[in-house]
């Protein structure tokens, strides 16, 4: 496509900012900084662990709310009805998240960790906790469908409250018993899961909706999208980096003291994230969903709610348990892998979907052989 025929940039055109382009570096520094903070600054980890209400870390909750709000404030809620009418997207998302995802993690956990039951159980818990938070960041960076992401996250949240306990019982007790494997029950409160979902999704979703509704009524959509959103946009990444620092500060000692265990836990996680993402993207392409919704399907399928997984593991097995360590390793692997997949997604938009991800216009590779 020549410059003369390329579509003019609009207020909805999204390109990676300087902050976004260097995101892998910032995330790497945040992870290292968190580990060093928790490992070498006395009192930091106990202090952070003490700042909890009903099992929820107040500092981490604040970081997640700051991270979630700007992205959910960008959603055009008047388009949500069109998303819910896309049965292919909704059904494929439910199948990937609640049938394929937990089953794949169960298989990988037993395949890679047959001799380490604590880590294996922790991984299975991670597989049951479907993503309701960071996926909105990865989806936005990959130019996915914001409205579709908001709807799928909301649906996953409802299913999480209903299905997490049932699936935990099935994959940790029933299915291993059928297969003649070791069984390990999981005892936790459904109310605690509901509270987790309410805080990490409900509050920023309500705030995002209210911001758009009030902002557009008082100032108009142009002002809201061209003036207000650019001001609050960077705070999503600030919240992400802050949350990563806190998570790794809390668990830095465990991560650094057990490097070989971390490596063994990391292998099935790497396979899991890659398989779920590619299955999601290729499923969307096969169903004719287009790039934006296929990308959204891929990231919502690959991401996991590590906040919930860690909370359940700590609440059930203890903060120093192998199950908790497996939960902590989840974001250690998920964050850099899904950041990398953002760039793969942008590449796939042009090569597989023949779409410019930033403008949604048809993409033609005009390079000629030298």
Coordinates of C-alpha atoms in Angstrom, one line a residue:
X1 CA 0.0 0.0 0.0
X2 CA 1.5 3.3 -1.0
X3 CA 1.5 6.4 1.1
X4 CA -1.0 8.0 -1.1
X5 CA -3.6 5.2 -0.7
X6 CA -2.9 4.4 3.0
X7 CA -5.7 5.4 5.3
X8 CA -5.1 8.6 7.3
X9 CA -4.5 8.1 11.0
X10 CA -7.5 8.4 13.2
X11 CA -8.1 8.9 16.9
X12 CA -8.5 5.1 17.3
X13 CA -5.3 4.3 15.4
X14 CA -2.9 2.6 17.9
X15 CA 0.8 2.4 17.5
X16 CA 3.3 1.2 20.1
X17 CA 4.6 4.3 22.1
X18 CA 8.2 4.5 23.2
X19 CA 7.1 3.2 26.6
X20 CA 5.4 0.2 25.0
X21 CA 8.2 -0.6 22.6
X22 CA 10.6 -0.9 25.5
X23 CA 8.1 -2.8 27.7
X24 CA 10.2 -6.1 27.8
X25 CA 13.1 -4.1 29.3
X26 CA 10.9 -2.4 31.9
X27 CA 9.2 -5.7 32.8
X28 CA 12.6 -7.4 33.1
X29 CA 13.9 -4.6 35.3
X30 CA 10.7 -4.7 37.5
X31 CA 11.1 -8.4 38.0
X32 CA 14.8 -8.2 38.9
X33 CA 14.1 -5.2 41.1
X34 CA 11.3 -7.0 42.9
X35 CA 13.4 -10.1 43.5
X36 CA 16.4 -8.0 44.8
X37 CA 14.0 -5.9 47.0
X38 CA 12.5 -9.0 48.6
X39 CA 15.7 -10.9 48.9
X40 CA 18.1 -8.2 50.3
X41 CA 16.0 -5.6 52.0
X42 CA 15.0 -6.9 55.5
X43 CA 11.4 -6.6 56.4
X44 CA 10.0 -5.8 53.0
X45 CA 8.4 -9.2 52.4
X46 CA 6.8 -9.5 55.9
X47 CA 5.5 -5.9 55.6
X48 CA 3.9 -6.6 52.2
X49 CA 2.5 -9.9 53.5
X50 CA 1.0 -8.2 56.5
X51 CA -0.9 -5.6 54.3
X52 CA -3.8 -7.9 53.5
X53 CA -7.6 -7.8 54.0
X54 CA -9.6 -10.9 53.6
X55 CA -6.6 -12.6 52.0
X56 CA -6.2 -9.8 49.4
X57 CA -2.9 -7.8 49.3
X58 CA -3.9 -4.1 49.5
X59 CA -0.7 -2.9 47.6
X60 CA -1.1 -5.5 44.8
X61 CA -4.8 -4.7 44.6
X62 CA -4.0 -1.0 44.1
X63 CA -1.5 -1.8 41.5
X64 CA -3.9 -4.0 39.6
X65 CA -6.7 -1.4 39.8
X66 CA -4.4 1.3 38.4
X67 CA -3.4 -1.2 35.6
X68 CA -6.9 -2.2 34.7
X69 CA -8.7 1.2 34.8
X70 CA -7.1 3.0 31.8
X71 CA -7.7 0.0 29.5
X72 CA -11.3 -0.4 30.6
X73 CA -11.9 3.3 30.2
X74 CA -10.9 3.0 26.5
X75 CA -13.7 0.4 25.8
X76 CA -16.6 1.7 23.7
X77 CA -19.4 0.1 25.7
X78 CA -22.0 0.9 23.1
X79 CA -20.4 -1.8 21.0
X80 CA -20.6 -4.5 23.6
X81 CA -24.0 -5.8 22.3
X82 CA -22.3 -6.5 18.9
X83 CA -19.7 -8.6 20.6
X84 CA -22.2 -10.7 22.6
X85 CA -23.9 -11.5 19.3
X86 CA -20.8 -13.1 17.9
X87 CA -21.5 -16.7 18.9
X88 CA -18.4 -18.1 17.2
X89 CA -16.2 -15.8 19.4
X90 CA -18.1 -16.5 22.6
X91 CA -18.3 -20.3 22.2
X92 CA -14.7 -20.7 21.1
X93 CA -13.6 -18.6 24.1
X94 CA -15.5 -20.7 26.5
X95 CA -14.2 -24.0 25.0
X96 CA -10.6 -22.8 25.1
X97 CA -10.8 -21.4 28.6
X98 CA -12.8 -23.9 30.4
X99 CA -12.3 -27.2 28.6
X100 CA -9.0 -27.1 26.7
X101 CA -7.0 -24.9 29.0
X102 CA -7.4 -26.8 32.3
X103 CA -7.1 -30.1 30.6
X104 CA -3.9 -29.1 28.8
X105 CA -2.3 -27.8 32.1
X106 CA -3.3 -31.0 33.9
X107 CA -1.6 -33.1 31.2
X108 CA 1.5 -31.0 31.1
X109 CA 1.8 -30.9 34.9
X110 CA 1.7 -34.7 35.1
X111 CA 4.0 -35.1 32.1
X112 CA 6.7 -32.7 33.4
X113 CA 6.4 -33.1 37.1
X114 CA 5.3 -36.7 37.9
X115 CA 7.6 -36.8 40.9
X116 CA 6.9 -33.4 42.4
X117 CA 3.2 -33.4 43.6
X118 CA 3.3 -30.0 45.2
X119 CA 4.5 -28.2 42.1
X120 CA 2.2 -30.3 40.0
X121 CA -0.8 -29.2 42.1
X122 CA 0.3 -25.6 41.9
X123 CA 0.4 -25.7 38.1
X124 CA -3.0 -27.3 37.9
X125 CA -4.4 -24.5 40.1
X126 CA -2.8 -21.9 37.7
X127 CA -4.5 -23.6 34.8
X128 CA -7.9 -23.3 36.5
X129 CA -7.6 -19.6 37.1
X130 CA -8.6 -17.9 33.9
X131 CA -7.2 -14.4 33.2
X132 CA -9.3 -11.4 34.2
X133 CA -6.6 -8.8 34.6
X134 CA -3.4 -8.5 32.6
X135 CA -4.9 -9.9 29.5
X136 CA -6.4 -6.4 28.8
X137 CA -2.9 -5.0 28.6
X138 CA -1.6 -7.6 26.2
X139 CA -4.7 -7.4 24.1
X140 CA -4.4 -3.6 23.9
X141 CA -0.7 -3.7 22.9
X142 CA -1.5 -6.3 20.2
X143 CA -4.3 -4.1 18.8
X144 CA -7.0 -6.6 19.7
X145 CA -10.7 -5.9 20.0
X146 CA -11.1 -3.9 23.2
X147 CA -14.8 -4.4 23.4
X148 CA -14.5 -8.2 22.8
X149 CA -11.8 -8.4 25.5
X150 CA -14.0 -6.6 28.0
X151 CA -16.9 -9.0 27.3
X152 CA -14.8 -12.2 27.4
X153 CA -13.1 -11.1 30.6
X154 CA -16.5 -10.4 32.2
X155 CA -17.8 -13.9 31.1
X156 CA -14.6 -15.6 32.4
X157 CA -15.2 -13.8 35.7
X158 CA -18.7 -15.2 36.1
X159 CA -17.5 -18.7 35.1
X160 CA -14.6 -18.4 37.5
X161 CA -16.9 -18.0 40.5
X162 CA -19.1 -20.9 39.4
X163 CA -16.5 -23.3 37.9
X164 CA -13.3 -22.9 39.8
X165 CA -14.3 -25.0 42.8
X166 CA -15.9 -27.7 40.6
X167 CA -12.9 -28.0 38.3
X168 CA -10.5 -28.0 41.2
X169 CA -12.3 -30.9 42.7
X170 CA -12.4 -32.7 39.3
X171 CA -8.7 -32.2 38.3
X172 CA -7.2 -32.7 41.7
X173 CA -9.4 -35.5 43.0
X174 CA -11.7 -37.2 40.6
X175 CA -9.7 -37.4 37.3
X176 CA -6.5 -38.6 39.0
X177 CA -8.5 -41.2 40.8
X178 CA -10.0 -42.5 37.6
X179 CA -6.5 -42.7 36.1
X180 CA -5.0 -44.4 39.1
X181 CA -2.8 -41.4 40.0
X182 CA -2.2 -39.6 43.3
X183 CA -5.1 -37.4 44.4
X184 CA -4.9 -34.2 46.3
X185 CA -8.1 -32.3 47.4
X186 CA -8.4 -28.5 47.3
X187 CA -10.4 -26.7 50.0
X188 CA -11.1 -23.1 49.5
X189 CA -14.0 -20.6 49.7
X190 CA -16.1 -19.8 46.6
X191 CA -16.9 -16.5 48.4
X192 CA -13.1 -15.7 48.4
X193 CA -13.0 -16.2 44.6
X194 CA -16.1 -14.0 44.1
X195 CA -14.4 -11.3 46.2
X196 CA -11.3 -11.6 44.1
X197 CA -13.2 -11.2 40.9
X198 CA -15.3 -8.3 42.3
X199 CA -12.2 -6.3 43.3
X200 CA -9.9 -7.0 40.4
X201 CA -12.5 -6.7 37.7
X202 CA -15.7 -5.1 39.1
X203 CA -14.2 -2.0 40.5
X204 CA -12.1 -1.0 37.4
X205 CA -14.9 -2.0 35.1
X206 CA -17.4 0.2 36.9
X207 CA -14.9 3.1 37.0
X208 CA -14.1 2.7 33.3
X209 CA -17.7 2.6 32.3
X210 CA -18.5 5.7 34.5
X211 CA -15.6 7.6 33.0
X212 CA -16.7 7.1 29.5
X213 CA -20.4 7.7 30.2
X214 CA -19.7 10.9 32.2
X215 CA -16.9 12.2 30.0
X216 CA -18.8 11.7 26.7
X217 CA -21.9 13.3 28.1
X218 CA -20.1 16.4 29.4
X219 CA -17.3 16.9 26.8
X220 CA -18.1 14.6 23.8
X221 CA -16.4 11.6 22.4
X222 CA -13.7 13.5 20.6
X223 CA -12.5 15.2 23.8
X224 CA -12.7 11.9 25.7
X225 CA -10.7 9.9 23.2
X226 CA -8.2 12.6 22.1
X227 CA -7.6 14.5 25.3
X228 CA -8.6 12.3 28.3
X229 CA -7.5 8.8 27.3
X230 CA -4.0 9.8 26.2
X231 CA -3.4 11.3 29.7
X232 CA -4.5 8.2 31.6
X233 CA -3.2 5.6 29.2
X234 CA 0.4 5.3 30.5
X235 CA -0.9 4.6 34.0
X236 CA -1.9 1.1 32.8
X237 CA 1.8 0.2 32.3
X238 CA 2.8 2.0 35.5
X239 CA 0.3 -0.1 37.4
X240 CA 1.6 -3.3 35.7
X241 CA 5.2 -2.6 36.6
X242 CA 4.3 -1.7 40.2
X243 CA 2.4 -4.9 40.5
X244 CA 5.3 -7.0 39.1
X245 CA 7.7 -5.4 41.6
X246 CA 5.5 -6.2 44.5
X247 CA 4.8 -9.8 43.4
X248 CA 8.4 -10.6 43.0
X249 CA 9.4 -8.8 46.2
X250 CA 7.0 -11.0 48.1
X251 CA 8.4 -14.2 46.6
X252 CA 11.9 -13.2 45.7
X253 CA 13.6 -15.4 48.3
X254 CA 11.7 -18.5 47.2
X255 CA 12.5 -17.9 43.5
X256 CA 16.2 -17.3 44.1
X257 CA 16.7 -20.1 46.6
X258 CA 15.3 -22.8 44.3
X259 CA 16.5 -22.1 40.8
X260 CA 16.3 -25.8 39.6
X261 CA 12.8 -26.1 40.9
X262 CA 11.9 -22.8 39.1
X263 CA 13.3 -24.2 35.9
X264 CA 11.3 -27.4 36.1
X265 CA 8.1 -25.5 36.8
X266 CA 8.9 -23.1 33.9
X267 CA 9.0 -25.7 31.2
X268 CA 5.4 -26.8 31.3
X269 CA 4.3 -23.2 31.6
X270 CA 6.2 -22.2 28.5
X271 CA 4.6 -25.0 26.5
X272 CA 1.2 -24.1 27.9
X273 CA 1.3 -20.4 27.1
X274 CA 2.6 -21.0 23.6
X275 CA 0.1 -23.8 22.7
X276 CA -2.9 -21.9 24.1
X277 CA -2.0 -18.7 22.3
X278 CA -1.4 -20.3 18.9
X279 CA -4.5 -22.5 19.2
X280 CA -6.5 -19.4 20.0
X281 CA -5.1 -17.4 17.1
X282 CA -5.5 -20.1 14.6
X283 CA -9.0 -21.0 15.8
X284 CA -10.0 -17.4 15.3
X285 CA -8.5 -17.4 11.8
X286 CA -10.2 -20.6 10.9
X287 CA -13.6 -19.3 12.1
X288 CA -13.2 -16.1 10.1
X289 CA -13.1 -13.8 13.1
X290 CA -10.6 -11.4 11.6
X291 CA -7.3 -10.3 13.2
X292 CA -8.6 -8.1 16.1
X293 CA -10.9 -10.7 17.5
X294 CA -8.6 -13.6 16.8
X295 CA -5.9 -11.9 18.7
X296 CA -8.3 -11.2 21.6
X297 CA -9.3 -14.9 21.6
X298 CA -5.7 -15.9 21.7
X299 CA -4.6 -13.7 24.6
X300 CA -7.7 -14.4 26.7
X301 CA -7.1 -18.2 26.2
X302 CA -3.4 -18.0 27.0
X303 CA -3.5 -15.7 30.0
X304 CA -4.1 -16.8 33.6
X305 CA -5.3 -15.1 36.8
X306 CA -2.1 -15.7 38.7
X307 CA -3.4 -13.4 41.6
X308 CA -6.2 -15.9 42.2
X309 CA -3.9 -18.9 41.8
X310 CA -1.4 -17.6 44.2
X311 CA -4.1 -16.6 46.7
X312 CA -5.7 -20.0 46.6
X313 CA -2.3 -21.8 46.9
X314 CA -1.2 -19.7 49.8
X315 CA -4.6 -19.9 51.6
X316 CA -4.8 -23.7 51.1
X317 CA -1.2 -24.9 51.4
X318 CA 0.7 -22.0 53.0
X319 CA 3.0 -19.2 51.8
X320 CA 6.1 -21.4 51.8
X321 CA 4.5 -24.4 50.1
X322 CA 5.6 -25.8 46.7
X323 CA 2.1 -25.0 45.4
X324 CA 2.6 -21.3 46.2
X325 CA 6.0 -21.3 44.5
X326 CA 4.4 -22.8 41.4
X327 CA 1.9 -20.0 41.4
X328 CA 4.6 -17.4 41.8
X329 CA 6.6 -18.8 38.8
X330 CA 3.4 -18.4 36.7
X331 CA 3.8 -14.6 36.2
X332 CA 7.6 -15.0 36.1
X333 CA 7.0 -17.0 32.8
X334 CA 3.7 -15.6 31.7
X335 CA 4.7 -11.9 31.6
X336 CA 7.8 -12.1 29.3
X337 CA 6.2 -14.8 27.1
X338 CA 3.0 -12.9 26.5
X339 CA 4.9 -9.7 25.9
X340 CA 6.9 -11.6 23.3
X341 CA 3.6 -12.9 21.8
X342 CA 2.4 -9.3 21.4
X343 CA 5.1 -8.8 18.8
X344 CA 4.4 -12.2 17.2
X345 CA 0.7 -11.2 17.0
X346 CA 1.5 -7.9 15.3
X347 CA 3.6 -9.8 12.8
X348 CA 0.9 -12.4 12.3
X349 CA -1.6 -9.6 11.6
X350 CA 0.3 -8.7 8.4
X351 CA 1.5 -12.2 7.3
X352 CA -1.5 -14.4 8.2
X353 CA -4.4 -12.0 8.3
X354 CA -3.1 -9.5 5.7
X355 CA -4.2 -6.7 8.0
X356 CA -2.5 -3.6 9.4
X357 CA -3.0 -4.1 13.1
X358 CA -2.9 -0.4 13.9
X359 CA -5.4 0.8 11.3
X360 CA -7.4 -2.4 10.6
X361 CA -6.8 -1.6 6.8
X362 CA -5.8 -4.4 4.4
X363 CA -2.1 -4.9 4.4
X364 CA 0.0 -5.4 1.3
X365 CA 3.7 -6.2 1.5
X366 CA 5.2 -3.8 -1.1
X367 CA 8.7 -5.0 -0.7
X368 CA 10.3 -6.1 -3.9
X369 CA 13.3 -8.4 -4.3
X370 CA 16.6 -6.5 -4.5

